[in-house]
Structures are given as structure tokens and as C-alpha cells.
């Protein structure tokens, strides 16, 4: 049973080395949570990929890519457990009055929940042929993907390893660190 798993891991490692999978930076050893009252996006694409951490371990993710996005009441949190001190929470909020704006937004997630509506969605498209999201939003040939002209998600809750954006405008930004576990959801 381990032979197929080793072969898949080796194949993903080769694809990563050849640039077939996105890995613009080594992800930390911690996932973070993101929530928003709503997300409105134009140019949506979603496909499977692999991130890599500093130990060169491969981490499977679902990449969500959006050309232009607006998020209302954004919350981002990460909890770190330190020896002796215990849990420390980093919380960031923005977009309570004016929405957060992002262009060429890429989120490498392991979980996504909310109420979603898509306009002109294509489900089951080959990941290497995506053309509605950002120009760089393409996965490996023969892998499952989906794309849409527009996406609207309310009550968004997401757990992710990484976020990249061409621009990320955080109006009303507030960041704080506190002792204990304080997460967005």
C-alpha cells in the first residue's frame, strides 16, 4: 500500500520542482482562519494543488483564485502555542465600513464553508485550461477544476495555509495579539 503513496508523493515533488505546481514561498507550520460576512468576486477559479513547508513536506490544498474580490467584515486569526506562556492569538480585522479589496487573490485552503452563488459556473473543467480567474490560476493537466464569471459567498469561513494577492487593500485595519485562544470561528 505504501508504494502508490510514495509514487504519488514523488510525482508531486517532481511537478513542484518543474514549476507545474504553485509554491511561491514555504508555508509556515500553522494554518490560519479567515471569516467574512460576505465575499463578492469577479473571475473565479478553483483547483487542487500542493504547498510546501520549510521542511520540504508537501501539503495538499484547494486553491481559490479570484481576479477582483471585495470582502465585508474580514477577520483573520492564528493561534500559536508557546512553551510556558501557552496559547497566543493574533487577530486581524478590516472592512467593517468599507470593504476589503483584493486583486489577483489566491488562497490555499483546506476548508471552505458558507452560502455560495456562482454565475456561469463550469464544474469539472481541466485545471490546465482555466481562463476566467487570474492569468496564473491554472493547475496540472487532467486534474479537476471549476471556474465562474462571478462568485458570491455569505457567512464565509475558511481555513488556509497561505494567501497571495497582487493588491490587498485593508480599510479600517486593526491587529492585536492576546493571550489565550481567540479565533474568528
XYZ file of N, CA and C in Angstrom, residues 20-96:
231
model
N 5.224 23.021 -12.158
C 3.850 22.705 -12.531
C 2.882 23.021 -11.400
N 3.363 23.035 -10.164
C 2.534 23.387 -9.018
C 3.029 24.706 -8.440
N 2.110 25.487 -7.934
C 2.474 26.792 -7.376
C 3.095 26.633 -6.007
N 4.205 27.266 -5.792
C 4.866 27.285 -4.485
C 5.733 28.531 -4.429
N 5.099 29.685 -4.259
C 5.850 30.934 -4.302
C 6.650 31.173 -3.028
N 6.282 30.501 -1.934
C 7.038 30.587 -0.688
C 6.735 29.372 0.165
N 7.636 29.066 1.093
C 7.409 27.955 2.022
C 6.366 28.394 3.044
N 5.321 27.598 3.198
C 4.276 27.945 4.166
C 4.746 27.602 5.579
N 4.194 28.301 6.542
C 4.539 28.040 7.942
C 3.935 26.708 8.367
N 4.212 26.294 9.566
C 3.652 25.062 10.099
C 2.282 25.267 10.713
N 1.659 26.408 10.456
C 0.361 26.710 11.070
C -0.647 27.163 10.035
N -1.848 26.632 10.140
C -2.945 27.130 9.332
C -3.566 28.317 10.053
N -4.298 29.130 9.316
C -4.995 30.261 9.920
C -6.440 30.251 9.455
N -7.275 30.944 10.214
C -8.700 31.001 9.902
C -9.062 32.380 9.394
N -9.975 32.392 8.415
C -10.468 33.634 7.832
C -11.983 33.541 7.780
N -12.639 34.605 8.210
C -14.090 34.680 8.054
C -14.440 36.049 7.488
N -15.600 36.115 6.861
C -16.106 37.386 6.337
C -17.625 37.296 6.286
N -18.250 38.434 6.504
C -19.702 38.495 6.381
C -20.096 38.133 4.950
N -19.315 38.657 3.980
C -19.571 38.317 2.584
C -18.333 38.544 1.738
N -18.275 37.808 0.623
C -17.241 37.961 -0.387
C -17.932 38.066 -1.735
N -17.568 39.080 -2.495
C -18.059 39.239 -3.864
C -16.838 39.218 -4.764
N -16.855 38.352 -5.773
C -15.688 38.245 -6.639
C -16.032 38.131 -8.104
N -15.135 38.636 -8.939
C -15.241 38.501 -10.387
C -14.033 37.739 -10.880
N -14.270 36.744 -11.728
C -13.187 35.934 -12.249
C -12.733 34.902 -11.235
N -13.507 33.823 -11.062
C -13.277 32.806 -10.042
C -12.734 31.533 -10.668
N -11.713 30.935 -10.027
C -11.194 29.624 -10.434
C -10.827 28.853 -9.176
N -10.988 27.525 -9.225
C -10.639 26.687 -8.073
C -10.109 25.347 -8.576
N -8.989 24.914 -7.988
C -8.349 23.681 -8.420
C -7.448 23.161 -7.310
N -7.084 21.903 -7.393
C -6.203 21.298 -6.407
C -4.748 21.609 -6.689
N -3.961 21.703 -5.625
C -2.530 21.957 -5.768
C -1.823 21.454 -4.513
N -0.568 21.788 -4.408
C 0.238 21.368 -3.275
C 1.116 22.528 -2.830
N 1.104 22.820 -1.536
C 2.044 23.770 -0.941
C 3.201 22.982 -0.364
N 4.276 23.672 -0.044
C 5.427 23.020 0.572
C 5.860 23.866 1.763
N 6.244 23.205 2.859
C 6.709 23.954 4.027
C 8.238 23.981 4.043
N 8.818 24.606 5.056
C 10.272 24.757 5.151
C 10.981 23.414 5.318
N 10.263 22.387 5.758
C 10.839 21.041 5.897
C 10.727 20.245 4.598
N 10.243 20.911 3.540
C 10.034 20.298 2.224
C 8.934 19.239 2.232
N 7.994 19.357 3.191
C 6.836 18.470 3.225
C 5.766 19.033 2.304
N 5.094 18.157 1.580
C 4.046 18.555 0.647
C 2.701 18.578 1.359
N 1.932 19.643 1.125
C 0.647 19.836 1.793
C -0.433 20.024 0.726
N -1.391 19.097 0.613
C -2.452 19.260 -0.384
C -3.393 20.409 -0.011
N -3.758 21.215 -1.016
C -4.644 22.359 -0.808
C -5.610 22.495 -1.979
N -6.668 23.220 -1.734
C -7.570 23.662 -2.800
C -7.275 25.140 -3.007
N -6.826 25.497 -4.187
C -6.524 26.896 -4.492
C -7.794 27.564 -4.996
N -8.165 28.664 -4.343
C -9.255 29.502 -4.816
C -8.626 30.786 -5.320
N -8.860 31.117 -6.585
C -8.262 32.302 -7.198
C -9.375 33.206 -7.721
N -9.259 34.513 -7.421
C -10.278 35.482 -7.823
C -9.576 36.721 -8.381
N -9.991 37.170 -9.580
C -9.378 38.359 -10.198
C -9.591 39.601 -9.335
N -10.834 39.876 -8.991
C -11.182 41.047 -8.175
C -12.138 40.599 -7.080
N -11.803 40.910 -5.808
C -12.641 40.474 -4.689
C -12.899 41.627 -3.732
N -14.082 41.619 -3.141
C -14.444 42.547 -2.065
C -14.969 41.712 -0.914
N -14.435 41.972 0.291
C -14.843 41.239 1.483
C -15.345 42.217 2.535
N -16.496 41.917 3.099
C -17.083 42.740 4.155
C -16.847 42.068 5.507
N -16.411 42.840 6.484
C -16.173 42.358 7.855
C -15.220 41.171 7.875
N -14.023 41.393 7.396
C -12.983 40.364 7.355
C -12.389 40.144 8.736
N -12.162 38.881 9.084
C -11.458 38.505 10.311
C -10.435 37.441 9.946
N -9.214 37.593 10.450
C -8.170 36.582 10.257
C -7.561 36.287 11.611
N -7.363 34.996 11.912
C -6.792 34.637 13.212
C -5.835 33.465 13.077
N -4.830 33.484 13.944
C -3.916 32.350 14.060
C -3.548 32.220 15.531
N -3.537 30.994 16.012
C -3.198 30.718 17.410
C -1.874 29.964 17.449
N -0.951 30.455 18.258
C 0.350 29.817 18.444
C 0.464 29.376 19.895
N 0.892 28.154 20.102
C 1.115 27.652 21.461
C 2.608 27.722 21.761
N 2.962 28.480 22.790
C 4.361 28.653 23.187
C 4.623 27.959 24.517
N 5.830 27.404 24.677
C 6.161 26.789 25.965
C 6.051 27.824 27.092
N 5.616 27.419 28.227
C 5.451 28.221 29.447
C 4.305 29.233 29.317
N 4.239 29.982 28.208
C 3.225 31.031 28.043
C 1.858 30.451 27.701
N 1.813 29.433 26.844
C 0.550 28.850 26.406
C 0.102 29.430 25.075
N -1.206 29.523 24.876
C -1.764 29.999 23.611
C -1.657 31.515 23.490
N -1.234 31.952 22.305
C -1.193 33.372 21.939
C -1.976 33.510 20.642
N -2.893 34.466 20.582
C -3.715 34.671 19.388
C -3.349 35.980 18.700
N -3.210 35.905 17.385
C -3.042 37.087 16.550
C -4.346 37.245 15.787
N -4.982 38.395 15.933
C -6.244 38.668 15.256
C -6.129 39.931 14.427
N -6.663 39.852 13.228
C -6.692 40.988 12.311
C -8.129 41.152 11.843
N -8.638 42.381 11.867
C -9.962 42.666 11.327
C -9.861 43.868 10.395
N -10.767 43.930 9.434
C -10.824 45.050 8.487
C -12.147 44.968 7.733
N -12.485 46.050 7.047
C -13.641 46.052 6.171
C -14.990 46.124 6.842
N -15.037 46.698 8.049
C -16.336 46.818 8.722
C -17.216 47.874 8.039
